[in-house]
XYZ file of N, CA and C in Angstrom:
306
model
N -9.476 -0.085 14.866
C -10.216 -0.999 15.619
C -10.139 -2.406 14.881
N -9.801 -3.470 15.586
C -9.760 -4.818 15.048
C -11.217 -5.289 14.715
N -11.473 -5.690 13.481
C -12.762 -6.108 13.094
C -12.854 -7.508 12.713
N -11.681 -8.154 12.347
C -11.682 -9.560 11.903
C -10.336 -10.075 12.017
N -10.212 -11.432 11.956
C -8.914 -12.062 11.770
C -8.707 -12.287 10.302
N -7.382 -12.164 9.840
C -7.165 -12.288 8.407
C -7.589 -13.563 7.820
N -7.612 -14.616 8.618
C -8.006 -15.953 8.075
C -9.549 -16.009 7.942
N -10.234 -15.160 8.490
C -11.708 -15.184 8.390
C -12.181 -14.787 7.061
N -11.338 -14.103 6.276
C -11.767 -13.474 5.001
C -10.758 -13.862 3.880
N -11.018 -14.934 3.182
C -10.001 -15.294 2.087
C -10.219 -14.391 0.897
N -9.156 -14.413 0.009
C -9.323 -13.555 -1.166
C -10.543 -13.843 -1.959
N -11.181 -12.767 -2.529
C -12.310 -12.894 -3.336
C -13.576 -12.983 -2.453
N -13.505 -12.648 -1.161
C -14.682 -12.752 -0.336
C -14.897 -11.387 0.289
N -16.150 -11.150 0.873
C -16.382 -9.957 1.579
C -17.189 -10.296 2.756
N -17.275 -9.459 3.819
C -18.111 -9.674 5.051
C -18.497 -8.399 5.594
N -19.654 -8.378 6.311
C -20.163 -7.277 7.079
C -19.411 -7.265 8.407
N -18.901 -6.098 8.779
C -18.297 -5.919 10.120
C -19.013 -4.628 10.744
N -18.919 -4.569 12.082
C -19.492 -3.381 12.718
C -18.413 -2.646 13.435
N -18.416 -1.289 13.269
C -17.590 -0.418 14.073
C -18.396 0.259 15.080
N -18.210 -0.057 16.342
C -19.079 0.516 17.324
C -20.459 -0.076 17.270
N -21.446 0.686 17.693
C -22.788 0.132 17.812
C -23.626 0.341 16.573
N -23.317 1.361 15.787
C -24.235 1.756 14.663
C -23.555 1.805 13.314
N -22.352 1.652 13.209
C -21.631 1.750 11.866
C -21.304 0.440 11.268
N -21.899 0.244 10.139
C -21.737 -1.112 9.433
C -20.841 -0.877 8.228
N -19.853 -1.761 8.151
C -18.807 -1.609 7.130
C -18.708 -2.888 6.282
N -18.439 -2.737 5.006
C -18.130 -3.940 4.217
C -16.663 -4.064 4.071
N -16.203 -5.253 4.551
C -14.758 -5.518 4.535
C -14.612 -6.517 3.317
N -13.573 -6.247 2.392
C -13.455 -6.994 1.197
C -11.927 -7.396 1.123
N -11.663 -8.603 0.737
C -10.349 -9.072 0.363
C -10.159 -9.225 -1.050
N -9.495 -8.371 -1.733
C -9.126 -8.395 -3.137
C -7.657 -8.937 -3.420
N -7.459 -10.119 -3.718
C -6.208 -10.687 -3.973
C -5.270 -10.472 -2.793
N -5.702 -10.602 -1.551
C -4.895 -10.449 -0.328
C -4.741 -9.094 0.204
N -5.398 -8.100 -0.485
C -5.451 -6.680 -0.030
C -6.823 -6.411 0.511
N -6.848 -5.889 1.695
C -8.213 -5.656 2.420
C -8.623 -4.159 2.074
N -9.953 -4.080 1.817
C -10.592 -2.801 1.607
C -11.783 -2.690 2.473
N -12.211 -1.498 2.848
C -13.445 -1.276 3.611
C -14.225 -0.038 3.185
N -15.428 -0.257 2.908
C -16.299 0.775 2.404
C -17.664 0.696 3.163
N -18.572 1.701 2.909
C -19.893 1.688 3.486
C -20.569 0.379 3.151
N -21.314 -0.147 4.050
C -22.045 -1.421 3.789
C -23.338 -1.257 3.100
N -23.884 -0.037 3.156
C -25.170 0.226 2.587
C -25.097 1.012 1.237
N -25.848 0.580 0.260
C -25.883 1.257 -1.017
C -26.447 2.680 -0.798
N -25.854 3.701 -1.264
C -26.339 5.097 -1.104
C -27.649 5.377 -1.841
N -28.025 4.568 -2.823
C -29.235 4.772 -3.525
C -30.401 4.168 -2.887
N -30.263 2.930 -2.443
C -31.417 2.226 -1.873
C -31.301 1.754 -0.466
N -30.178 1.786 0.150
C -29.915 1.321 1.477
C -29.825 -0.149 1.588
N -29.714 -0.834 0.421
C -29.477 -2.348 0.421
C -28.150 -2.659 0.991
N -28.136 -3.872 1.585
C -26.856 -4.336 2.108
C -25.973 -4.838 1.108
N -24.804 -4.249 0.798
C -23.933 -4.603 -0.189
C -23.269 -5.925 0.130
N -23.236 -6.333 1.392
C -22.737 -7.661 1.765
C -23.541 -8.789 1.261
N -24.810 -8.517 0.817
C -25.654 -9.518 0.232
C -25.556 -9.475 -1.305
N -24.720 -8.633 -1.876
C -24.572 -8.530 -3.255
C -23.447 -9.455 -3.797
N -22.943 -9.287 -4.943
C -21.978 -10.139 -5.555
C -20.712 -9.299 -5.707
N -19.502 -10.045 -5.577
C -18.249 -9.385 -5.787
C -17.552 -9.907 -7.135
N -17.118 -9.002 -7.921
C -16.389 -9.284 -9.179
C -15.109 -8.615 -9.058
N -14.026 -9.331 -8.713
C -12.750 -8.715 -8.511
C -12.799 -7.647 -7.452
N -12.662 -6.360 -7.868
C -12.726 -5.279 -6.868
C -13.957 -4.515 -7.012
N -14.965 -5.088 -7.650
C -16.256 -4.399 -7.786
C -17.364 -5.163 -7.169
N -18.141 -4.452 -6.310
C -19.277 -5.104 -5.694
C -20.604 -4.575 -6.343
N -21.599 -5.486 -6.465
C -22.805 -5.151 -7.120
C -23.906 -5.134 -6.016
N -24.668 -4.105 -6.068
C -25.757 -3.986 -5.141
C -26.838 -5.030 -5.482
N -27.345 -5.706 -4.495
C -28.335 -6.759 -4.747
C -29.700 -6.280 -5.179
N -30.018 -5.021 -4.981
C -31.312 -4.556 -5.205
C -31.500 -3.984 -6.628
N -30.618 -3.039 -7.041
C -30.750 -2.425 -8.318
C -29.467 -2.543 -9.245
N -28.607 -3.362 -8.836
C -27.359 -3.742 -9.590
C -26.395 -2.568 -9.860
N -26.445 -1.518 -9.011
C -25.330 -0.479 -9.136
C -24.058 -1.179 -8.797
N -22.969 -0.731 -9.440
C -21.645 -1.243 -9.180
C -20.744 -0.246 -8.513
N -19.887 -0.737 -7.617
C -18.973 0.162 -6.813
C -17.634 -0.513 -6.810
N -16.585 0.358 -7.010
C -15.200 -0.142 -6.909
C -14.813 -0.042 -5.409
N -14.493 -1.187 -4.750
C -14.191 -1.137 -3.328
C -12.846 -0.483 -3.014
N -11.953 -0.404 -3.959
C -10.636 0.269 -3.644
C -10.763 1.699 -3.500
N -11.749 2.322 -4.269
C -11.835 3.842 -4.294
C -13.211 4.210 -3.833
N -14.162 3.345 -3.734
C -15.591 3.776 -3.380
C -16.312 4.259 -4.605
N -15.744 4.400 -5.729
C -16.335 5.025 -6.900
C -17.616 4.209 -7.330
N -18.646 5.015 -7.585
C -19.900 4.433 -8.146
C -19.650 4.367 -9.652
N -19.857 3.100 -10.166
C -19.624 2.885 -11.561
C -20.854 2.994 -12.492
N -21.985 2.615 -11.942
C -23.234 2.476 -12.786
C -24.421 2.962 -11.910
N -25.410 3.576 -12.627
C -26.665 3.980 -11.951
C -27.449 2.710 -11.649
N -28.482 2.772 -10.845
C -29.154 4.003 -10.560
C -28.534 4.807 -9.393
N -27.560 4.139 -8.650
C -26.850 4.934 -7.650
C -25.935 5.987 -8.382
N -25.613 7.099 -7.778
C -24.714 8.030 -8.339
C -23.719 8.570 -7.330
N -23.919 8.296 -6.002
C -22.997 8.701 -4.960
C -21.966 7.606 -4.719
N -20.709 8.005 -4.477
C -19.666 7.062 -4.212
C -19.810 6.616 -2.735
N -19.204 5.457 -2.458
C -19.126 4.925 -1.070
C -17.938 5.630 -0.355
N -18.150 5.667 0.996
C -17.007 6.184 1.821
C -16.031 4.991 1.963
N -14.736 5.348 1.791
C -13.599 4.434 1.923
C -12.976 4.561 3.293
N -12.678 3.505 3.931
C -12.066 3.529 5.314
C -10.700 3.054 5.323
N -9.862 3.541 6.247
C -8.460 3.017 6.344
C -8.462 1.582 6.788
N -7.622 0.762 6.181
C -7.450 -0.615 6.556
C -6.066 -0.994 6.654
N -5.681 -1.719 7.728
C -4.292 -2.251 7.795
C -4.406 -3.582 8.502
N -3.299 -4.374 8.343
C -3.207 -5.683 8.972
C -2.025 -5.609 9.924
N -2.319 -6.029 11.187
C -1.266 -6.072 12.169
C -1.298 -7.548 12.760
N -0.262 -8.318 12.444
C -0.271 -9.730 12.780
C -1.407 -10.468 12.101
N -2.285 -11.024 12.865
C -3.472 -11.656 12.289
C -4.704 -10.871 12.290
N -4.667 -9.648 12.805
C -5.791 -8.750 12.937
C -6.011 -7.836 11.698
N -7.215 -7.638 11.270
C -7.491 -6.707 10.201
C -8.155 -5.560 10.990
N -7.581 -4.332 10.867
C -7.998 -3.199 11.532
C -8.584 -2.236 10.556
N -9.701 -1.533 11.004
C -10.390 -0.536 10.165
C -10.336 0.769 10.988
N -9.937 1.874 10.294
C -9.867 3.093 10.992
C -10.809 4.185 10.335
N -10.591 5.413 10.563
C -11.501 6.438 10.017
C -11.503 6.525 8.507
N -12.515 7.157 8.024
C -12.668 7.320 6.536
C -11.409 7.959 5.954
N -11.073 7.612 4.795
C -9.914 8.261 4.107
C -10.242 9.675 3.609
N -11.504 9.887 3.321
C -11.838 11.273 2.920
C -13.033 11.822 3.554
């Protein structure tokens, strides 16, 4: 599903996108490569799109848990669950997000 135009998300930025009516995804551009993960922190339900991005690591704005957007790996507590990672590809100017990788 096309969720954004490539020029909407420059490198080093992230944005909230919606898949369907209820699924919220965090779309991230890391040095020209797009990644998509769960938008909500598994620990607190905080919106990761409101956190900070450090390279390929996003920080939860509520309790500062860190997640690697390439793999979904949780790097620091208090969260301990990894994020779901979604398939991403670019076709022309469109960024498309597909089903989860795992």
